[in-house]
Short mmCIF file of C-alpha atoms in Angstrom, two decimals:
data_model
loop_
_atom_site.label_atom_id
_atom_site.label_comp_id
_atom_site.label_asym_id
_atom_site.label_seq_id
_atom_site.Cartn_x
_atom_site.Cartn_y
_atom_site.Cartn_z
CA UNK K 8 227.09 212.28 231.46
CA UNK K 9 224.25 210.93 229.39
CA UNK K 10 222.66 209.10 232.38
CA UNK K 11 222.87 212.17 234.56
CA UNK K 12 221.26 214.46 232.01
CA UNK K 13 218.46 211.92 231.48
CA UNK K 14 217.69 211.86 235.19
CA UNK K 15 217.39 215.65 235.39
CA UNK K 16 215.39 215.91 232.18
CA UNK K 17 212.37 213.94 233.46
CA UNK K 18 210.16 214.07 236.58
CA UNK K 19 210.94 211.66 239.36
CA UNK K 20 208.11 209.55 240.75
CA UNK K 21 208.12 211.66 243.90
CA UNK K 22 207.77 214.87 241.94
CA UNK K 23 204.98 213.44 239.85
CA UNK K 24 203.09 212.20 242.92
CA UNK K 25 203.55 215.49 244.70
CA UNK K 26 202.30 217.39 241.67
CA UNK K 27 199.35 215.02 241.33
CA UNK K 28 198.36 215.35 244.98
CA UNK K 29 198.63 219.14 244.86
CA UNK K 30 196.55 219.22 241.68
CA UNK K 31 193.91 216.96 243.21
CA UNK K 32 193.76 219.03 246.42
CA UNK K 33 193.29 222.21 244.36
CA UNK K 34 190.78 220.47 242.11
CA UNK K 35 188.77 219.22 245.08
CA UNK K 36 188.76 222.65 246.69
CA UNK K 37 187.64 224.36 243.50
CA UNK K 38 185.02 221.66 242.94
CA UNK K 39 183.57 221.92 246.43
CA UNK K 40 183.46 225.72 246.17
CA UNK K 41 181.65 225.40 242.84
CA UNK K 42 179.13 222.95 244.31
CA UNK K 43 178.54 225.20 247.33
CA UNK K 44 178.09 228.18 245.05
CA UNK K 45 175.57 226.43 242.86
CA UNK K 46 173.64 225.29 245.96
CA UNK K 47 173.60 228.84 247.28
CA UNK K 48 172.56 230.10 243.88
CA UNK K 49 169.63 227.72 243.57
CA UNK K 50 168.63 228.47 247.17
CA UNK K 51 168.50 232.23 246.59
CA UNK K 52 166.82 231.67 243.24
CA UNK K 53 164.14 229.60 244.93
CA UNK K 54 163.71 232.19 247.67
CA UNK K 55 163.34 235.12 245.32
CA UNK K 56 161.04 233.14 243.05
CA UNK K 57 158.83 232.17 245.99
CA UNK K 58 158.74 235.76 247.25
CA UNK K 59 157.92 237.09 243.80
CA UNK K 60 155.20 234.55 243.11
CA UNK K 61 153.71 235.09 246.58
CA UNK K 62 153.78 238.84 246.13
CA UNK K 63 152.23 238.53 242.68
CA UNK K 64 149.50 236.29 244.06
CA UNK K 65 148.78 238.66 246.93
CA UNK K 66 148.54 241.63 244.56
CA UNK K 67 146.08 239.74 242.38
CA UNK K 68 143.91 238.82 245.38
CA UNK K 69 144.16 242.34 246.83
CA UNK K 70 142.97 243.93 243.60
CA UNK K 71 139.75 241.90 243.76
CA UNK K 72 139.20 242.69 247.43
CA UNK K 73 139.70 246.43 246.84
CA UNK K 74 137.07 246.51 244.13
CA UNK K 75 134.54 244.56 246.19
CA UNK K 76 131.57 246.24 247.87
CA UNK K 77 130.99 243.64 250.54
CA UNK K 78 132.64 240.57 251.97
CA UNK K 79 129.82 238.07 252.31
CA UNK K 80 131.72 235.08 253.67
CA UNK K 81 135.10 234.50 255.27
CA UNK K 82 136.61 231.22 256.24
CA UNK K 83 140.18 230.43 257.19
CA UNK K 84 141.15 229.47 253.64
CA UNK K 85 138.92 231.57 251.45
CA UNK K 86 136.37 234.31 251.10
CA UNK K 87 133.41 235.41 249.02
CA UNK K 88 133.12 238.94 247.69
CA UNK K 89 130.19 240.85 246.32
CA UNK K 90 131.62 242.92 243.51
CA UNK K 91 128.80 245.44 243.31
CA UNK K 92 125.44 245.85 241.73
CA UNK K 93 126.35 245.30 238.08
CA UNK K 94 122.73 245.17 236.85
CA UNK K 95 121.56 247.94 239.25
CA UNK K 96 118.64 245.97 240.66
CA UNK K 97 119.58 246.64 244.29
CA UNK K 98 120.12 242.95 244.95
CA UNK K 99 122.99 240.52 245.14
CA UNK K 100 122.95 238.48 241.93
CA UNK K 101 124.88 235.28 241.52
CA UNK K 102 127.05 236.69 238.74
CA UNK K 103 128.12 239.54 241.04
CA UNK K 104 129.76 237.14 243.49
CA UNK K 105 133.39 236.14 243.37
CA UNK K 106 134.71 233.24 245.38
CA UNK K 107 138.41 233.19 246.22
CA UNK K 108 139.51 229.91 247.72
CA UNK K 109 142.53 227.70 248.16
CA UNK K 110 142.55 224.35 246.43
CA UNK K 111 144.89 222.04 248.32
CA UNK K 112 145.30 219.51 245.52
CA UNK K 113 146.40 221.90 242.81
CA UNK K 114 148.05 224.25 245.36
CA UNK K 115 146.34 227.22 243.77
CA UNK K 116 144.32 230.13 245.07
CA UNK K 117 141.49 230.41 242.59
CA UNK K 118 138.90 232.94 241.67
CA UNK K 119 135.57 231.35 240.73
CA UNK K 120 132.95 233.54 239.18
CA UNK K 121 129.82 233.13 237.12
CA UNK K 122 129.94 234.95 233.86
CA UNK K 123 127.06 234.89 231.42
CA UNK K 124 127.74 235.57 227.73
CA UNK K 125 126.36 238.79 226.27
CA UNK K 126 124.54 236.78 223.59
CA UNK K 127 122.24 235.20 226.18
CA UNK K 128 118.60 236.20 225.75
CA UNK K 129 117.18 238.51 228.47
CA UNK K 130 114.63 235.94 229.64
CA UNK K 131 117.31 233.26 229.88
CA UNK K 132 119.56 235.69 231.73
CA UNK K 133 116.80 236.56 234.16
CA UNK K 134 116.20 232.89 234.84
CA UNK K 135 119.83 232.10 235.42
CA UNK K 136 121.00 235.25 237.14
CA UNK K 137 118.96 234.86 240.31
CA UNK K 138 119.35 237.13 243.33
CA UNK K 139 120.41 235.90 246.74
CA UNK K 140 120.16 237.34 250.22
CA UNK K 141 123.31 237.81 252.28
CA UNK K 142 122.41 234.90 254.53
CA UNK K 143 122.25 232.60 251.49
CA UNK K 144 125.84 233.37 250.55
CA UNK K 145 127.45 233.60 253.98
CA UNK K 146 129.53 230.45 253.74
CA UNK K 147 131.96 229.30 251.09
CA UNK K 148 130.19 225.96 250.76
CA UNK K 149 126.89 227.77 250.03
CA UNK K 150 128.47 229.71 247.20
CA UNK K 151 130.45 226.73 246.03
CA UNK K 152 127.36 224.55 245.74
CA UNK K 153 125.57 227.43 244.03
CA UNK K 154 128.28 227.57 241.38
CA UNK K 155 128.21 223.78 241.04
CA UNK K 156 124.54 223.74 240.08
CA UNK K 157 123.85 221.99 236.80
CA UNK K 158 122.29 225.04 235.16
CA UNK K 159 125.54 226.96 235.50
CA UNK K 160 127.71 224.40 233.73
CA UNK K 161 129.78 226.25 231.16
CA UNK K 162 129.24 229.65 232.77
CA UNK K 163 131.63 229.32 235.72
CA UNK K 164 135.03 230.85 235.04
CA UNK K 165 137.80 229.62 237.31
CA UNK K 166 141.12 231.42 237.14
CA UNK K 167 144.21 230.93 239.28
CA UNK K 168 145.31 234.01 241.22
CA UNK K 169 148.30 232.47 242.97
CA UNK K 170 150.16 229.24 242.27
CA UNK K 171 152.37 226.96 244.34
CA UNK K 172 150.49 227.96 247.50
CA UNK K 173 150.95 225.71 250.52
CA UNK K 174 148.66 227.70 252.85
CA UNK K 175 146.24 230.55 252.44
CA UNK K 176 144.63 232.31 255.37
CA UNK K 177 142.10 235.09 255.51
CA UNK K 178 141.16 237.28 258.47
CA UNK K 179 138.91 240.33 258.65
CA UNK K 180 138.58 243.28 261.01
CA UNK K 181 134.90 242.54 261.62
CA UNK K 182 132.67 239.57 260.89
CA UNK K 183 131.20 239.64 257.38
CA UNK K 184 129.22 241.36 255.95
CA UNK K 185 130.57 244.29 258.00
CA UNK K 186 134.23 243.65 257.15
CA UNK K 187 136.11 246.54 255.61
CA UNK K 188 139.64 245.29 256.02
CA UNK K 189 140.82 241.88 254.83
CA UNK K 190 144.11 240.42 256.04
CA UNK K 191 145.71 237.92 253.71
CA UNK K 192 148.45 235.49 254.60
CA UNK K 193 149.95 233.32 251.92
CA UNK K 194 152.64 230.64 252.22
CA UNK K 195 154.36 229.87 248.97
CA UNK K 196 156.87 227.15 248.16
CA UNK K 197 157.21 223.44 247.69
CA UNK K 198 156.58 220.98 250.51
CA UNK K 199 159.89 220.26 252.22
CA UNK K 200 161.62 223.02 250.26
CA UNK K 201 161.99 226.66 251.10
CA UNK K 202 158.65 228.21 252.02
CA UNK K 203 157.97 231.88 252.33
CA UNK K 204 154.95 233.37 254.02
CA UNK K 205 153.84 236.86 253.17
CA UNK K 206 151.20 239.03 254.77
CA UNK K 207 149.21 241.84 253.35
CA UNK K 208 145.96 243.65 253.95
CA UNK K 209 143.47 245.08 251.54
CA UNK K 210 140.77 247.58 252.31
CA UNK K 211 137.45 247.71 250.50
CA UNK K 212 137.81 251.01 248.68
CA UNK K 213 134.13 251.78 248.30
CA UNK K 214 132.26 249.49 250.64
CA UNK K 215 128.53 249.09 251.13
CA UNK K 216 128.74 248.11 254.80
CA UNK K 217 126.47 251.04 255.71
CA UNK K 218 123.66 249.56 253.58
CA UNK K 219 123.95 245.95 254.64
CA UNK K 220 120.36 245.82 255.86
CA UNK K 221 119.02 246.29 252.33
CA UNK K 222 120.69 243.07 251.21
CA UNK K 223 119.78 240.88 254.18
CA UNK K 224 116.10 240.67 253.36
CA UNK K 225 115.19 238.83 250.20
CA UNK K 226 111.70 240.32 249.93
CA UNK K 227 112.68 243.76 248.62
CA UNK V 20 235.51 212.82 233.66
CA UNK V 21 232.65 214.99 232.75
CA UNK V 22 230.25 212.76 234.69
CA UNK V 23 232.08 213.57 237.92
CA UNK V 24 231.96 217.31 237.29
CA UNK V 25 228.34 218.35 236.87
CA UNK V 26 227.87 221.85 235.60
CA UNK V 27 226.68 223.91 238.54
CA UNK V 28 223.12 225.02 238.12
CA UNK V 29 222.85 228.79 238.04
CA UNK V 30 221.73 230.19 241.44
CA UNK V 31 218.43 231.63 240.10
CA UNK V 32 217.31 228.22 238.88
CA UNK V 33 217.71 226.49 242.21
CA UNK V 34 214.19 227.06 243.47
CA UNK V 35 211.39 229.51 243.93
CA UNK V 36 212.23 232.47 246.10
CA UNK V 37 209.96 233.61 248.95
CA UNK V 38 209.05 236.72 246.95
CA UNK V 39 207.91 234.61 244.02
CA UNK V 40 205.81 232.39 246.27
CA UNK V 41 204.20 235.38 247.90
CA UNK V 42 203.53 236.98 244.53
CA UNK V 43 201.99 233.76 243.26
CA UNK V 44 199.81 233.51 246.36
CA UNK V 45 198.65 237.11 245.99
CA UNK V 46 197.83 236.64 242.30
CA UNK V 47 196.00 233.40 243.02
CA UNK V 48 193.94 234.90 245.84
CA UNK V 49 193.05 237.88 243.67
CA UNK V 50 191.89 235.57 240.90
CA UNK V 51 189.82 233.45 243.28
CA UNK V 52 188.35 236.62 244.80
CA UNK V 53 187.48 237.98 241.38
CA UNK V 54 185.82 234.70 240.37
CA UNK V 55 183.78 234.42 243.58
CA UNK V 56 182.75 238.06 243.85
CA UNK V 57 179.97 238.04 241.23
CA UNK V 58 178.41 234.97 242.85
CA UNK V 59 178.36 236.43 246.36
CA UNK V 60 177.20 239.80 245.05
CA UNK V 61 174.42 238.09 243.08
CA UNK V 62 173.29 236.13 246.10
CA UNK V 63 173.32 239.27 248.24
CA UNK V 64 171.30 241.16 245.64
CA UNK V 65 168.69 238.39 245.40
CA UNK V 66 168.35 238.31 249.19
CA UNK V 67 168.05 242.09 249.34
CA UNK V 68 165.37 242.01 246.64
CA UNK V 69 163.40 239.40 248.53
CA UNK V 70 163.66 241.46 251.71
CA UNK V 71 162.50 244.64 249.96
CA UNK V 72 159.51 242.74 248.52
CA UNK V 73 158.56 241.57 252.01
CA UNK V 74 159.12 245.07 253.41
CA UNK V 75 156.84 246.66 250.80
CA UNK V 76 154.21 244.05 251.56
CA UNK V 77 154.44 244.77 255.31
CA UNK V 78 154.34 248.54 254.77
CA UNK V 79 151.26 248.17 252.60
CA UNK V 80 149.66 245.88 255.17
CA UNK V 81 149.90 248.54 257.89
CA UNK V 82 148.99 251.38 255.52
CA UNK V 83 145.75 249.61 254.53
CA UNK V 84 144.91 249.08 258.19
CA UNK V 85 145.46 252.77 258.97
CA UNK V 86 143.55 253.99 255.92
CA UNK V 87 140.56 251.88 256.93
CA UNK V 88 140.19 254.12 259.99
CA UNK V 89 138.28 257.41 259.93
CA UNK V 90 140.09 260.74 259.60
CA UNK V 91 139.03 262.05 262.99
CA UNK V 92 138.06 260.28 266.18
CA UNK V 93 134.45 259.07 265.91
CA UNK V 94 134.13 258.71 269.70
CA UNK V 95 135.44 262.20 270.28
CA UNK V 96 138.02 261.05 272.83
CA UNK V 97 141.07 258.88 273.25
CA UNK V 98 140.41 257.92 276.87
CA UNK V 99 139.55 254.25 276.60
CA UNK V 100 142.00 253.46 273.83
CA UNK V 101 144.76 251.32 275.26
CA UNK V 102 146.36 249.83 272.17
CA UNK V 103 146.28 249.17 268.47
CA UNK V 104 143.13 247.09 268.76
CA UNK V 105 141.19 250.07 270.15
CA UNK V 106 142.54 252.75 267.86
CA UNK V 107 139.83 254.28 265.74
CA UNK V 108 141.33 257.22 263.84
CA UNK V 109 144.42 258.14 261.85
CA UNK V 110 146.11 260.21 264.57
CA UNK V 111 146.16 257.27 266.98
CA UNK V 112 148.82 255.66 264.84
CA UNK V 113 151.21 258.62 265.02
CA UNK V 114 154.50 257.47 266.49
CA UNK V 115 153.51 253.81 266.42
CA UNK V 116 156.56 251.55 266.39
CA UNK V 117 157.00 247.84 265.95
CA UNK V 118 160.59 246.91 266.79
CA UNK V 119 162.25 243.95 265.06
CA UNK V 120 160.45 240.70 265.78
CA UNK V 121 157.16 242.28 266.85
CA UNK V 122 155.60 243.04 263.46
CA UNK V 123 152.02 241.79 263.59
CA UNK V 124 148.99 242.13 261.35
CA UNK V 125 145.82 243.76 262.67
CA UNK V 126 144.55 240.47 264.08
CA UNK V 127 147.69 240.14 266.20
CA UNK V 128 149.44 237.39 264.24
CA UNK V 129 153.20 237.89 264.18
CA UNK V 130 155.02 237.98 260.86
CA UNK V 131 157.16 234.94 261.60
CA UNK V 132 158.78 234.42 258.22
CA UNK V 133 162.59 234.27 258.16
CA UNK V 134 162.63 236.97 255.49
CA UNK V 135 160.93 239.34 257.96
CA UNK V 136 163.63 238.93 260.62
CA UNK V 137 165.20 242.21 261.76
CA UNK V 138 162.53 244.28 260.03
CA UNK V 139 160.81 247.00 262.01
CA UNK V 140 157.88 249.32 261.21
CA UNK V 141 157.33 252.94 262.13
CA UNK V 142 154.37 255.19 261.51
CA UNK V 143 154.09 258.96 261.49
CA UNK V 144 150.85 260.81 260.96
CA UNK V 145 151.11 264.57 260.55
CA UNK V 146 148.75 267.41 259.76
CA UNK V 147 149.27 268.99 256.38
CA UNK V 148 148.11 272.43 255.28
CA UNK V 149 148.06 273.26 251.62
CA UNK V 150 148.72 276.83 250.54
CA UNK V 151 145.83 279.16 251.34
CA UNK V 152 144.56 277.09 254.27
CA UNK V 153 144.33 278.67 257.70
CA UNK V 154 146.86 276.85 259.88
CA UNK V 155 144.99 277.85 263.06
CA UNK V 156 142.07 275.65 262.10
CA UNK V 157 141.95 271.88 262.23
CA UNK V 158 143.84 270.31 259.36
CA UNK V 159 141.83 268.84 256.52
CA UNK V 160 144.77 266.82 255.21
CA UNK V 161 146.93 264.31 256.98
CA UNK V 162 150.04 262.62 255.70
CA UNK V 163 150.48 259.00 256.79
CA UNK V 164 153.97 257.60 256.42
CA UNK V 165 154.81 253.96 257.06
CA UNK V 166 158.50 253.14 257.07
CA UNK V 167 160.00 249.67 257.17
CA UNK V 168 163.61 249.39 258.34
CA UNK V 169 166.14 246.59 258.28
CA UNK V 170 168.59 246.81 261.19
CA UNK V 171 167.42 250.39 261.66
CA UNK V 172 168.14 251.33 258.07
CA UNK V 173 165.18 252.42 255.96
CA UNK V 174 164.27 249.82 253.33
CA UNK V 175 161.03 251.26 252.08
CA UNK V 176 158.64 254.00 252.93
CA UNK V 177 155.01 254.47 251.91
CA UNK V 178 153.32 257.83 252.05
CA UNK V 179 149.63 258.73 251.62
CA UNK V 180 147.86 262.04 251.83
CA UNK V 181 144.39 261.64 253.32
CA UNK V 182 141.59 264.17 252.98
CA UNK V 183 139.00 264.64 255.71
CA UNK V 184 135.95 263.59 253.70
CA UNK V 185 135.08 260.63 255.87
CA UNK V 186 132.93 260.55 259.00
#
């Protein structure tokens, strides 16, 4: 009697092993589902983050293009904009130019612009803020070397417009300076990871393409 | 003696009935479903959001291209205009359709991103008369609508009213 009741009171080895194997099968299934879920989660997170950051970057670039009066230079990975005659002298001054270009090392699309402090004396400002003809600013390297000049050290403001950019492409409807529509294509995401490319266009809202001839000649 | 006469186990303790097994399976599947649902719904939402972002971007892309064109035909005729590259006024874009997989920017480059798959674009340009305007005369307002659809279902729609102040 006592032996019999003992044998029914405890698990047999078979029962224990069966229970263990069932538990491990269930555990493995739940674990693999959890791993798959977290993968899917991080994947969608990455995707939406890339899309958002690309969209944000495009909006930032578009806002500068819209405000511009002329596109003076366009290359596959950047452009130069003339933002308008801030000092009303009828000429293109260096501080009225904005260069938007892709830096492959930092994976950023940057806006580079000269900005002179208000405290600068008028004579100093006149010396520094020289005017340029359209042909002098029709390539990115021209403008880039202009901004790199020693006299402008400390006056060049560089700000990132889009980060984590793998590729940045610019196209226009017509060759600069007659462009009125700028197509932007941006590819965002880490190398080897999920990359998203977004396209957008921006139109110069109040362009000066009709008066291009007055900016081509430096003599006036 | 007692060892040879085991007390019979009551019939309801002998095992699990089919009904109980089924009930357990149903409860388990409901629990698993309830646990997984927020994850799948979250993933679907994130994907939808990403797609809407891309759709808005594509709608804006085409809208900017259309708005860069003059209100009325500068050449005075539509004879030599064979496609999008030749179009030179707002009305040319009326009825323009880009079925899924053919969305391209103005320079002809296809939008090849996986997030743009199954998106299509449609344009309507219509004359608009505000109250007091003579509808027999040429319209001075046009409404441009760019719609982006996913599997034929509207995702986003952009609308602009354009006034004939251009050339």
